mmCIF file as gemmi writes it, N, C-alpha and C atoms, coordinates in Angstrom:
data_model
loop_
_atom_site.group_PDB
_atom_site.id
_atom_site.type_symbol
_atom_site.label_atom_id
_atom_site.label_alt_id
_atom_site.label_comp_id
_atom_site.label_asym_id
_atom_site.label_entity_id
_atom_site.label_seq_id
_atom_site.pdbx_PDB_ins_code
_atom_site.Cartn_x
_atom_site.Cartn_y
_atom_site.Cartn_z
_atom_site.occupancy
_atom_site.B_iso_or_equiv
_atom_site.pdbx_formal_charge
_atom_site.auth_seq_id
_atom_site.auth_asym_id
_atom_site.pdbx_PDB_model_num
ATOM 1 N N . MET Axp A 1 ? 174.192 205.03 23.473 1 0 ? 1 A 1
ATOM 2 C CA . MET Axp A 1 ? 174.469 203.63 23.201 1 0 ? 1 A 1
ATOM 3 C C . MET Axp A 1 ? 174.707 203.394 21.71 1 0 ? 1 A 1
ATOM 4 N N . LEU Axp A 2 ? 173.811 203.911 20.884 1 0 ? 2 A 1
ATOM 5 C CA . LEU Axp A 2 ? 173.953 203.749 19.441 1 0 ? 2 A 1
ATOM 6 C C . LEU Axp A 2 ? 175.238 204.4 18.947 1 0 ? 2 A 1
ATOM 7 N N . CYS Axp A 3 ? 175.546 205.532 19.533 1 0 ? 3 A 1
ATOM 8 C CA . CYS Axp A 3 ? 176.779 206.253 19.176 1 0 ? 3 A 1
ATOM 9 C C . CYS Axp A 3 ? 178.012 205.375 19.429 1 0 ? 3 A 1
ATOM 10 N N . GLN Axp A 4 ? 178.018 204.664 20.547 1 0 ? 4 A 1
ATOM 11 C CA . GLN Axp A 4 ? 179.144 203.797 20.887 1 0 ? 4 A 1
ATOM 12 C C . GLN Axp A 4 ? 179.258 202.631 19.908 1 0 ? 4 A 1
ATOM 13 N N . ILE Axp A 5 ? 178.119 202.134 19.472 1 0 ? 5 A 1
ATOM 14 C CA . ILE Axp A 5 ? 178.119 201.036 18.51 1 0 ? 5 A 1
ATOM 15 C C . ILE Axp A 5 ? 178.732 201.501 17.193 1 0 ? 5 A 1
ATOM 16 N N . PHE Axp A 6 ? 178.325 202.685 16.741 1 0 ? 6 A 1
ATOM 17 C CA . PHE Axp A 6 ? 178.885 203.236 15.507 1 0 ? 6 A 1
ATOM 18 C C . PHE Axp A 6 ? 180.381 203.477 15.655 1 0 ? 6 A 1
ATOM 19 N N . GLN Axp A 7 ? 180.778 204.019 16.782 1 0 ? 7 A 1
ATOM 20 C CA . GLN Axp A 7 ? 182.196 204.298 17.021 1 0 ? 7 A 1
ATOM 21 C C . GLN Axp A 7 ? 182.997 202.998 17.018 1 0 ? 7 A 1
ATOM 22 N N . GLN Axp A 8 ? 182.446 201.957 17.647 1 0 ? 8 A 1
ATOM 23 C CA . GLN Axp A 8 ? 183.127 200.659 17.669 1 0 ? 8 A 1
ATOM 24 C C . GLN Axp A 8 ? 183.241 200.085 16.264 1 0 ? 8 A 1
ATOM 25 N N . ARG Axp A 9 ? 182.182 200.215 15.478 1 0 ? 9 A 1
ATOM 26 C CA . ARG Axp A 9 ? 182.221 199.696 14.1 1 0 ? 9 A 1
ATOM 27 C C . ARG Axp A 9 ? 183.272 200.443 13.283 1 0 ? 9 A 1
ATOM 28 N N . LEU Axp A 10 ? 183.359 201.765 13.457 1 0 ? 10 A 1
ATOM 29 C CA . LEU Axp A 10 ? 184.391 202.533 12.75 1 0 ? 10 A 1
ATOM 30 C C . LEU Axp A 10 ? 185.782 202.034 13.124 1 0 ? 10 A 1
ATOM 31 N N . THR Axp A 11 ? 185.98 201.792 14.405 1 0 ? 11 A 1
ATOM 32 C CA . THR Axp A 11 ? 187.272 201.285 14.878 1 0 ? 11 A 1
ATOM 33 C C . THR Axp A 11 ? 187.551 199.905 14.296 1 0 ? 11 A 1
ATOM 34 N N . ASP Axp A 12 ? 186.529 199.045 14.283 1 0 ? 12 A 1
ATOM 35 C CA . ASP Axp A 12 ? 186.693 197.701 13.718 1 0 ? 12 A 1
ATOM 36 C C . ASP Axp A 12 ? 187.038 197.764 12.231 1 0 ? 12 A 1
ATOM 37 N N . LEU Axp A 13 ? 186.348 198.636 11.506 1 0 ? 13 A 1
ATOM 38 C CA . LEU Axp A 13 ? 186.631 198.782 10.076 1 0 ? 13 A 1
ATOM 39 C C . LEU Axp A 13 ? 188.064 199.249 9.852 1 0 ? 13 A 1
ATOM 40 N N . LEU Axp A 14 ? 188.502 200.178 10.668 1 0 ? 14 A 1
ATOM 41 C CA . LEU Axp A 14 ? 189.874 200.667 10.568 1 0 ? 14 A 1
ATOM 42 C C . LEU Axp A 14 ? 190.873 199.538 10.818 1 0 ? 14 A 1
ATOM 43 N N . ASP Axp A 15 ? 190.575 198.686 11.798 1 0 ? 15 A 1
ATOM 44 C CA . ASP Axp A 15 ? 191.434 197.528 12.083 1 0 ? 15 A 1
ATOM 45 C C . ASP Axp A 15 ? 191.464 196.556 10.907 1 0 ? 15 A 1
ATOM 46 N N . HIS Axp A 16 ? 190.291 196.303 10.326 1 0 ? 16 A 1
ATOM 47 C CA . HIS Axp A 16 ? 190.216 195.395 9.172 1 0 ? 16 A 1
ATOM 48 C C . HIS Axp A 16 ? 191.027 195.943 7.991 1 0 ? 16 A 1
ATOM 49 N N . ILE Axp A 17 ? 190.908 197.227 7.765 1 0 ? 17 A 1
ATOM 50 C CA . ILE Axp A 17 ? 191.649 197.849 6.663 1 0 ? 17 A 1
ATOM 51 C C . ILE Axp A 17 ? 193.149 197.715 6.913 1 0 ? 17 A 1
ATOM 52 N N . THR Axp A 18 ? 193.569 197.963 8.137 1 0 ? 18 A 1
ATOM 53 C CA . THR Axp A 18 ? 194.987 197.859 8.49 1 0 ? 18 A 1
ATOM 54 C C . THR Axp A 18 ? 195.494 196.435 8.271 1 0 ? 18 A 1
ATOM 55 N N . GLN Axp A 19 ? 194.743 195.454 8.746 1 0 ? 19 A 1
ATOM 56 C CA . GLN Axp A 19 ? 195.146 194.054 8.594 1 0 ? 19 A 1
ATOM 57 C C . GLN Axp A 19 ? 195.194 193.642 7.122 1 0 ? 19 A 1
ATOM 58 N N . ASP Axp A 20 ? 194.187 194.068 6.359 1 0 ? 20 A 1
ATOM 59 C CA . ASP Axp A 20 ? 194.164 193.721 4.941 1 0 ? 20 A 1
ATOM 60 C C . ASP Axp A 20 ? 195.312 194.378 4.183 1 0 ? 20 A 1
ATOM 61 N N . GLN Axp A 21 ? 195.671 195.587 4.562 1 0 ? 21 A 1
ATOM 62 C CA . GLN Axp A 21 ? 196.787 196.251 3.89 1 0 ? 21 A 1
ATOM 63 C C . GLN Axp A 21 ? 198.113 195.561 4.21 1 0 ? 21 A 1
ATOM 64 N N . LYS Axp A 22 ? 198.247 195.078 5.429 1 0 ? 22 A 1
ATOM 65 C CA . LYS Axp A 22 ? 199.459 194.323 5.781 1 0 ? 22 A 1
ATOM 66 C C . LYS Axp A 22 ? 199.547 193.041 4.958 1 0 ? 22 A 1
ATOM 67 N N . LEU Axp A 23 ? 198.425 192.324 4.865 1 0 ? 23 A 1
ATOM 68 C CA . LEU Axp A 23 ? 198.394 191.106 4.059 1 0 ? 23 A 1
ATOM 69 C C . LEU Axp A 23 ? 198.694 191.396 2.594 1 0 ? 23 A 1
ATOM 70 N N . LEU Axp A 24 ? 198.123 192.461 2.082 1 0 ? 24 A 1
ATOM 71 C CA . LEU Axp A 24 ? 198.36 192.855 0.698 1 0 ? 24 A 1
ATOM 72 C C . LEU Axp A 24 ? 199.847 193.089 0.464 1 0 ? 24 A 1
ATOM 73 N N . LYS Axp A 25 ? 200.469 193.797 1.37 1 0 ? 25 A 1
ATOM 74 C CA . LYS Axp A 25 ? 201.895 194.063 1.241 1 0 ? 25 A 1
ATOM 75 C C . LYS Axp A 25 ? 202.706 192.765 1.254 1 0 ? 25 A 1
ATOM 76 N N . GLU Axp A 26 ? 202.327 191.839 2.129 1 0 ? 26 A 1
ATOM 77 C CA . GLU Axp A 26 ? 203.034 190.56 2.202 1 0 ? 26 A 1
ATOM 78 C C . GLU Axp A 26 ? 202.892 189.774 0.901 1 0 ? 26 A 1
ATOM 79 N N . PHE Axp A 27 ? 201.691 189.749 0.337 1 0 ? 27 A 1
ATOM 80 C CA . PHE Axp A 27 ? 201.489 189.043 -0.932 1 0 ? 27 A 1
ATOM 81 C C . PHE Axp A 27 ? 202.271 189.72 -2.056 1 0 ? 27 A 1
ATOM 82 N N . GLU Axp A 28 ? 202.28 191.036 -2.077 1 0 ? 28 A 1
ATOM 83 C CA . GLU Axp A 28 ? 203.024 191.75 -3.126 1 0 ? 28 A 1
ATOM 84 C C . GLU Axp A 28 ? 204.517 191.487 -3.011 1 0 ? 28 A 1
ATOM 85 N N . GLU Axp A 29 ? 205.022 191.439 -1.786 1 0 ? 29 A 1
ATOM 86 C CA . GLU Axp A 29 ? 206.439 191.143 -1.588 1 0 ? 29 A 1
ATOM 87 C C . GLU Axp A 29 ? 206.758 189.705 -1.995 1 0 ? 29 A 1
ATOM 88 N N . ALA Axp A 30 ? 205.882 188.776 -1.646 1 0 ? 30 A 1
ATOM 89 C CA . ALA Axp A 30 ? 206.091 187.367 -2.006 1 0 ? 30 A 1
ATOM 90 C C . ALA Axp A 30 ? 206.039 187.186 -3.516 1 0 ? 30 A 1
ATOM 91 N N . LEU Axp A 31 ? 205.212 187.965 -4.166 1 0 ? 31 A 1
ATOM 92 C CA . LEU Axp A 31 ? 205.072 187.878 -5.624 1 0 ? 31 A 1
ATOM 93 C C . LEU Axp A 31 ? 206.377 188.222 -6.329 1 0 ? 31 A 1
ATOM 94 N N . THR Axp A 32 ? 207.15 189.109 -5.766 1 0 ? 32 A 1
ATOM 95 C CA . THR Axp A 32 ? 208.385 189.556 -6.417 1 0 ? 32 A 1
ATOM 96 C C . THR Axp A 32 ? 209.496 188.507 -6.384 1 0 ? 32 A 1
ATOM 97 N N . VAL Axp A 33 ? 209.416 187.551 -5.469 1 0 ? 33 A 1
ATOM 98 C CA . VAL Axp A 33 ? 210.492 186.557 -5.355 1 0 ? 33 A 1
ATOM 99 C C . VAL Axp A 33 ? 210.066 185.163 -5.803 1 0 ? 33 A 1
ATOM 100 N N . GLU Axp A 34 ? 208.81 184.999 -6.128 1 0 ? 34 A 1
ATOM 101 C CA . GLU Axp A 34 ? 208.296 183.678 -6.521 1 0 ? 34 A 1
ATOM 102 C C . GLU Axp A 34 ? 208.517 183.44 -8.015 1 0 ? 34 A 1
ATOM 103 N N . ASP Axp A 35 ? 208.818 182.194 -8.37 1 0 ? 35 A 1
ATOM 104 C CA . ASP Axp A 35 ? 208.992 181.887 -9.787 1 0 ? 35 A 1
ATOM 105 C C . ASP Axp A 35 ? 208.097 180.741 -10.264 1 0 ? 35 A 1
ATOM 106 N N . ASN Axp A 36 ? 207.394 180.105 -9.349 1 0 ? 36 A 1
ATOM 107 C CA . ASN Axp A 36 ? 206.461 179.038 -9.714 1 0 ? 36 A 1
ATOM 108 C C . ASN Axp A 36 ? 205.185 179.678 -10.276 1 0 ? 36 A 1
ATOM 109 N N . PRO Axp A 37 ? 204.826 179.356 -11.536 1 0 ? 37 A 1
ATOM 110 C CA . PRO Axp A 37 ? 203.65 179.982 -12.162 1 0 ? 37 A 1
ATOM 111 C C . PRO Axp A 37 ? 202.341 179.772 -11.396 1 0 ? 37 A 1
ATOM 112 N N . ARG Axp A 38 ? 202.145 178.605 -10.826 1 0 ? 38 A 1
ATOM 113 C CA . ARG Axp A 38 ? 200.918 178.349 -10.063 1 0 ? 38 A 1
ATOM 114 C C . ARG Axp A 38 ? 200.872 179.205 -8.798 1 0 ? 38 A 1
ATOM 115 N N . THR Axp A 39 ? 201.991 179.29 -8.133 1 0 ? 39 A 1
ATOM 116 C CA . THR Axp A 39 ? 202.056 180.104 -6.927 1 0 ? 39 A 1
ATOM 117 C C . THR Axp A 39 ? 201.897 181.58 -7.272 1 0 ? 39 A 1
ATOM 118 N N . LEU Axp A 40 ? 202.508 181.997 -8.375 1 0 ? 40 A 1
ATOM 119 C CA . LEU Axp A 40 ? 202.357 183.386 -8.827 1 0 ? 40 A 1
ATOM 120 C C . LEU Axp A 40 ? 200.888 183.72 -9.061 1 0 ? 40 A 1
ATOM 121 N N . ARG Axp A 41 ? 200.196 182.816 -9.731 1 0 ? 41 A 1
ATOM 122 C CA . ARG Axp A 41 ? 198.775 183.031 -10.018 1 0 ? 41 A 1
ATOM 123 C C . ARG Axp A 41 ? 197.959 183.117 -8.729 1 0 ? 41 A 1
ATOM 124 N N . ARG Axp A 42 ? 198.278 182.259 -7.786 1 0 ? 42 A 1
ATOM 125 C CA . ARG Axp A 42 ? 197.563 182.272 -6.499 1 0 ? 42 A 1
ATOM 126 C C . ARG Axp A 42 ? 197.815 183.589 -5.768 1 0 ? 42 A 1
ATOM 127 N N . TYR Axp A 43 ? 199.057 184.078 -5.776 1 0 ? 43 A 1
ATOM 128 C CA . TYR Axp A 43 ? 199.372 185.352 -5.145 1 0 ? 43 A 1
ATOM 129 C C . TYR Axp A 43 ? 198.63 186.493 -5.844 1 0 ? 43 A 1
ATOM 130 N N . GLN Axp A 44 ? 198.566 186.449 -7.154 1 0 ? 44 A 1
ATOM 131 C CA . GLN Axp A 44 ? 197.847 187.489 -7.895 1 0 ? 44 A 1
ATOM 132 C C . GLN Axp A 44 ? 196.367 187.493 -7.529 1 0 ? 44 A 1
ATOM 133 N N . GLN Axp A 45 ? 195.791 186.308 -7.377 1 0 ? 45 A 1
ATOM 134 C CA . GLN Axp A 45 ? 194.389 186.224 -6.976 1 0 ? 45 A 1
ATOM 135 C C . GLN Axp A 45 ? 194.185 186.763 -5.557 1 0 ? 45 A 1
ATOM 136 N N . GLU Axp A 46 ? 195.099 186.45 -4.663 1 0 ? 46 A 1
ATOM 137 C CA . GLU Axp A 46 ? 195.012 186.949 -3.29 1 0 ? 46 A 1
ATOM 138 C C . GLU Axp A 46 ? 195.174 188.464 -3.247 1 0 ? 46 A 1
ATOM 139 N N . ILE Axp A 47 ? 196.06 188.991 -4.067 1 0 ? 47 A 1
ATOM 140 C CA . ILE Axp A 47 ? 196.245 190.446 -4.132 1 0 ? 47 A 1
ATOM 141 C C . ILE Axp A 47 ? 194.956 191.107 -4.591 1 0 ? 47 A 1
ATOM 142 N N . LYS Axp A 48 ? 194.348 190.533 -5.602 1 0 ? 48 A 1
ATOM 143 C CA . LYS Axp A 48 ? 193.076 191.071 -6.094 1 0 ? 48 A 1
ATOM 144 C C . LYS Axp A 48 ? 192.003 191.007 -5.005 1 0 ? 48 A 1
ATOM 145 N N . ARG Axp A 49 ? 191.944 189.894 -4.299 1 0 ? 49 A 1
ATOM 146 C CA . ARG Axp A 49 ? 190.977 189.708 -3.216 1 0 ? 49 A 1
ATOM 147 C C . ARG Axp A 49 ? 191.203 190.724 -2.087 1 0 ? 49 A 1
ATOM 148 N N . GLN Axp A 50 ? 192.451 190.942 -1.731 1 0 ? 50 A 1
ATOM 149 C CA . GLN Axp A 50 ? 192.764 191.897 -0.663 1 0 ? 50 A 1
ATOM 150 C C . GLN Axp A 50 ? 192.39 193.322 -1.062 1 0 ? 50 A 1
ATOM 151 N N . LYS Axp A 51 ? 192.681 193.674 -2.297 1 0 ? 51 A 1
ATOM 152 C CA . LYS Axp A 51 ? 192.33 195.018 -2.767 1 0 ? 51 A 1
ATOM 153 C C . LYS Axp A 51 ? 190.819 195.232 -2.738 1 0 ? 51 A 1
ATOM 154 N N . GLU Axp A 52 ? 190.074 194.21 -3.128 1 0 ? 52 A 1
ATOM 155 C CA . GLU Axp A 52 ? 188.611 194.294 -3.106 1 0 ? 52 A 1
ATOM 156 C C . GLU Axp A 52 ? 188.099 194.424 -1.667 1 0 ? 52 A 1
ATOM 157 N N . SER Axp A 53 ? 188.694 193.677 -0.779 1 0 ? 53 A 1
ATOM 158 C CA . SER Axp A 53 ? 188.303 193.735 0.627 1 0 ? 53 A 1
ATOM 159 C C . SER Axp A 53 ? 188.568 195.121 1.21 1 0 ? 53 A 1
ATOM 160 N N . ILE Axp A 54 ? 189.735 195.668 0.911 1 0 ? 54 A 1
ATOM 161 C CA . ILE Axp A 54 ? 190.071 197.015 1.379 1 0 ? 54 A 1
ATOM 162 C C . ILE Axp A 54 ? 189.084 198.025 0.832 1 0 ? 54 A 1
ATOM 163 N N . LYS Axp A 55 ? 188.759 197.889 -0.435 1 0 ? 55 A 1
ATOM 164 C CA . LYS Axp A 55 ? 187.792 198.795 -1.072 1 0 ? 55 A 1
ATOM 165 C C . LYS Axp A 55 ? 186.434 198.717 -0.378 1 0 ? 55 A 1
ATOM 166 N N . ASN Axp A 56 ? 185.971 197.498 -0.089 1 0 ? 56 A 1
ATOM 167 C CA . ASN Axp A 56 ? 184.673 197.322 0.556 1 0 ? 56 A 1
ATOM 168 C C . ASN Axp A 56 ? 184.653 197.888 1.971 1 0 ? 56 A 1
ATOM 169 N N . TYR Axp A 57 ? 185.697 197.62 2.741 1 0 ? 57 A 1
ATOM 170 C CA . TYR Axp A 57 ? 185.764 198.163 4.097 1 0 ? 57 A 1
ATOM 171 C C . TYR Axp A 57 ? 185.823 199.693 4.071 1 0 ? 57 A 1
ATOM 172 N N . THR Axp A 58 ? 186.585 200.232 3.147 1 0 ? 58 A 1
ATOM 173 C CA . THR Axp A 58 ? 186.694 201.685 3.035 1 0 ? 58 A 1
ATOM 174 C C . THR Axp A 58 ? 185.352 202.303 2.652 1 0 ? 58 A 1
ATOM 175 N N . GLN Axp A 59 ? 184.65 201.654 1.76 1 0 ? 59 A 1
ATOM 176 C CA . GLN Axp A 59 ? 183.331 202.154 1.354 1 0 ? 59 A 1
ATOM 177 C C . GLN Axp A 59 ? 182.358 202.118 2.538 1 0 ? 59 A 1
ATOM 178 N N . GLU Axp A 60 ? 182.35 201.023 3.272 1 0 ? 60 A 1
ATOM 179 C CA . GLU Axp A 60 ? 181.468 200.932 4.439 1 0 ? 60 A 1
ATOM 180 C C . GLU Axp A 60 ? 181.837 201.988 5.473 1 0 ? 60 A 1
ATOM 181 N N . TYR Axp A 61 ? 183.132 202.186 5.683 1 0 ? 61 A 1
ATOM 182 C CA . TYR Axp A 61 ? 183.598 203.195 6.621 1 0 ? 61 A 1
ATOM 183 C C . TYR Axp A 61 ? 183.087 204.573 6.211 1 0 ? 61 A 1
ATOM 184 N N . THR Axp A 62 ? 183.237 204.902 4.94 1 0 ? 62 A 1
ATOM 185 C CA . THR Axp A 62 ? 182.818 206.209 4.434 1 0 ? 62 A 1
ATOM 186 C C . THR Axp A 62 ? 181.31 206.407 4.583 1 0 ? 62 A 1
ATOM 187 N N . GLU Axp A 63 ? 180.548 205.381 4.237 1 0 ? 63 A 1
ATOM 188 C CA . GLU Axp A 63 ? 179.089 205.471 4.346 1 0 ? 63 A 1
ATOM 189 C C . GLU Axp A 63 ? 178.645 205.625 5.795 1 0 ? 63 A 1
ATOM 190 N N . LEU Axp A 64 ? 179.245 204.863 6.686 1 0 ? 64 A 1
ATOM 191 C CA . LEU Axp A 64 ? 178.901 204.952 8.098 1 0 ? 64 A 1
ATOM 192 C C . LEU Axp A 64 ? 179.265 206.317 8.658 1 0 ? 64 A 1
ATOM 193 N N . LYS Axp A 65 ? 180.418 206.796 8.276 1 0 ? 65 A 1
ATOM 194 C CA . LYS Axp A 65 ? 180.861 208.099 8.746 1 0 ? 65 A 1
ATOM 195 C C . LYS Axp A 65 ? 179.883 209.193 8.328 1 0 ? 65 A 1
ATOM 196 N N . GLN Axp A 66 ? 179.355 209.091 7.127 1 0 ? 66 A 1
ATOM 197 C CA . GLN Axp A 66 ? 178.397 210.068 6.636 1 0 ? 66 A 1
ATOM 198 C C . GLN Axp A 66 ? 177.073 209.99 7.383 1 0 ? 66 A 1
ATOM 199 N N . GLN Axp A 67 ? 176.697 208.81 7.843 1 0 ? 67 A 1
ATOM 200 C CA . GLN Axp A 67 ? 175.43 208.619 8.532 1 0 ? 67 A 1
ATOM 201 C C . GLN Axp A 67 ? 175.468 209.064 9.995 1 0 ? 67 A 1
ATOM 202 N N . LEU Axp A 68 ? 176.645 209.135 10.546 1 0 ? 68 A 1
ATOM 203 C CA . LEU Axp A 68 ? 176.758 209.444 11.966 1 0 ? 68 A 1
ATOM 204 C C . LEU Axp A 68 ? 176.356 210.885 12.256 1 0 ? 68 A 1
ATOM 205 N N . THR Axp A 69 ? 175.519 211.031 13.234 1 0 ? 69 A 1
ATOM 206 C CA . THR Axp A 69 ? 175.137 212.366 13.676 1 0 ? 69 A 1
ATOM 207 C C . THR Axp A 69 ? 175.425 212.553 15.157 1 0 ? 69 A 1
ATOM 208 N N . CYS Axp A 70 ? 175.699 211.443 15.852 1 0 ? 70 A 1
ATOM 209 C CA . CYS Axp A 70 ? 175.891 211.529 17.301 1 0 ? 70 A 1
ATOM 210 C C . CYS Axp A 70 ? 177.355 211.678 17.699 1 0 ? 70 A 1
ATOM 211 N N . ILE Axp A 71 ? 178.266 211.503 16.761 1 0 ? 71 A 1
ATOM 212 C CA . ILE Axp A 71 ? 179.692 211.647 17.072 1 0 ? 71 A 1
ATOM 213 C C . ILE Axp A 71 ? 180.131 213.035 16.636 1 0 ? 71 A 1
ATOM 214 N N . SER Axp A 72 ? 180.863 213.681 17.477 1 0 ? 72 A 1
ATOM 215 C CA . SER Axp A 72 ? 181.313 215.033 17.171 1 0 ? 72 A 1
ATOM 216 C C . SER Axp A 72 ? 182.296 215.037 16.007 1 0 ? 72 A 1
ATOM 217 N N . THR Axp A 73 ? 182.376 216.144 15.328 1 0 ? 73 A 1
ATOM 218 C CA . THR Axp A 73 ? 183.247 216.295 14.166 1 0 ? 73 A 1
ATOM 219 C C . THR Axp A 73 ? 184.716 215.99 14.481 1 0 ? 73 A 1
ATOM 220 N N . PRO Axp A 74 ? 185.29 216.46 15.607 1 0 ? 74 A 1
ATOM 221 C CA . PRO Axp A 74 ? 186.7 216.129 15.877 1 0 ? 74 A 1
ATOM 222 C C . PRO Axp A 74 ? 186.965 214.624 15.96 1 0 ? 74 A 1
ATOM 223 N N . GLN Axp A 75 ? 186.034 213.852 16.55 1 0 ? 75 A 1
ATOM 224 C CA . GLN Axp A 75 ? 186.238 212.406 16.642 1 0 ? 75 A 1
ATOM 225 C C . GLN Axp A 75 ? 186.23 211.766 15.258 1 0 ? 75 A 1
ATOM 226 N N . ILE Axp A 76 ? 185.334 212.199 14.401 1 0 ? 76 A 1
ATOM 227 C CA . ILE Axp A 76 ? 185.273 211.67 13.042 1 0 ? 76 A 1
ATOM 228 C C . ILE Axp A 76 ? 186.564 212.015 12.3 1 0 ? 76 A 1
ATOM 229 N N . GLN Axp A 77 ? 187.06 213.222 12.501 1 0 ? 77 A 1
ATOM 230 C CA . GLN Axp A 77 ? 188.283 213.639 11.819 1 0 ? 77 A 1
ATOM 231 C C . GLN Axp A 77 ? 189.471 212.801 12.261 1 0 ? 77 A 1
ATOM 232 N N . VAL Axp A 78 ? 189.529 212.455 13.536 1 0 ? 78 A 1
ATOM 233 C CA . VAL Axp A 78 ? 190.641 211.634 14.039 1 0 ? 78 A 1
ATOM 234 C C . VAL Axp A 78 ? 190.624 210.264 13.363 1 0 ? 78 A 1
ATOM 235 N N . VAL Axp A 79 ? 189.465 209.621 13.317 1 0 ? 79 A 1
ATOM 236 C CA . VAL Axp A 79 ? 189.354 208.314 12.676 1 0 ? 79 A 1
ATOM 237 C C . VAL Axp A 79 ? 189.638 208.441 11.179 1 0 ? 79 A 1
ATOM 238 N N . GLY Axp A 80 ? 189.121 209.499 10.56 1 0 ? 80 A 1
ATOM 239 C CA . GLY Axp A 80 ? 189.375 209.734 9.14 1 0 ? 80 A 1
ATOM 240 C C . GLY Axp A 80 ? 190.853 209.941 8.858 1 0 ? 80 A 1
ATOM 241 N N . ASN Axp A 81 ? 191.525 210.68 9.73 1 0 ? 81 A 1
ATOM 242 C CA . ASN Axp A 81 ? 192.965 210.905 9.574 1 0 ? 81 A 1
ATOM 243 C C . ASN Axp A 81 ? 193.741 209.592 9.709 1 0 ? 81 A 1
ATOM 244 N N . GLN Axp A 82 ? 193.317 208.739 10.639 1 0 ? 82 A 1
ATOM 245 C CA . GLN Axp A 82 ? 193.967 207.443 10.796 1 0 ? 82 A 1
ATOM 246 C C . GLN Axp A 82 ? 193.802 206.597 9.539 1 0 ? 82 A 1
ATOM 247 N N . LEU Axp A 83 ? 192.616 206.628 8.956 1 0 ? 83 A 1
ATOM 248 C CA . LEU Axp A 83 ? 192.358 205.885 7.726 1 0 ? 83 A 1
ATOM 249 C C . LEU Axp A 83 ? 193.246 206.409 6.6 1 0 ? 83 A 1
ATOM 250 N N . GLN Axp A 84 ? 193.371 207.73 6.506 1 0 ? 84 A 1
ATOM 251 C CA . GLN Axp A 84 ? 194.193 208.332 5.462 1 0 ? 84 A 1
ATOM 252 C C . GLN Axp A 84 ? 195.66 207.927 5.615 1 0 ? 84 A 1
ATOM 253 N N . ILE Axp A 85 ? 196.139 207.888 6.864 1 0 ? 85 A 1
ATOM 254 C CA . ILE Axp A 85 ? 197.519 207.471 7.134 1 0 ? 85 A 1
ATOM 255 C C . ILE Axp A 85 ? 197.726 206.031 6.686 1 0 ? 85 A 1
ATOM 256 N N . ILE Axp A 86 ? 196.765 205.164 7.008 1 0 ? 86 A 1
ATOM 257 C CA . ILE Axp A 86 ? 196.871 203.758 6.64 1 0 ? 86 A 1
ATOM 258 C C . ILE Axp A 86 ? 196.874 203.602 5.122 1 0 ? 86 A 1
ATOM 259 N N . GLU Axp A 87 ? 195.999 204.355 4.431 1 0 ? 87 A 1
ATOM 260 C CA . GLU Axp A 87 ? 195.92 204.242 2.979 1 0 ? 87 A 1
ATOM 261 C C . GLU Axp A 87 ? 197.205 204.707 2.314 1 0 ? 87 A 1
ATOM 262 N N . ASN Axp A 88 ? 197.861 205.694 2.906 1 0 ? 88 A 1
ATOM 263 C CA . ASN Axp A 88 ? 199.109 206.19 2.315 1 0 ? 88 A 1
ATOM 264 C C . ASN Axp A 88 ? 200.215 205.199 2.576 1 0 ? 88 A 1
């Protein structure tokens, strides 16, 4: 049971990272075409916020992965590989 909870949390973290990276990309793209200084500043703040969120989720993912003892190594590697693909 505990193993399933950890596995679900890893999956959720991976989803959060994916969503935050998509948002980050959208803000970065919007930043390149915007010319209003206030809007530019808001986009820059959102970009900073998204990067921090990605960093926090990635850190939690890494810490949880290290704590897991009930999930086999191949399963951890699959989730880790997915995270690496998303980060690239």
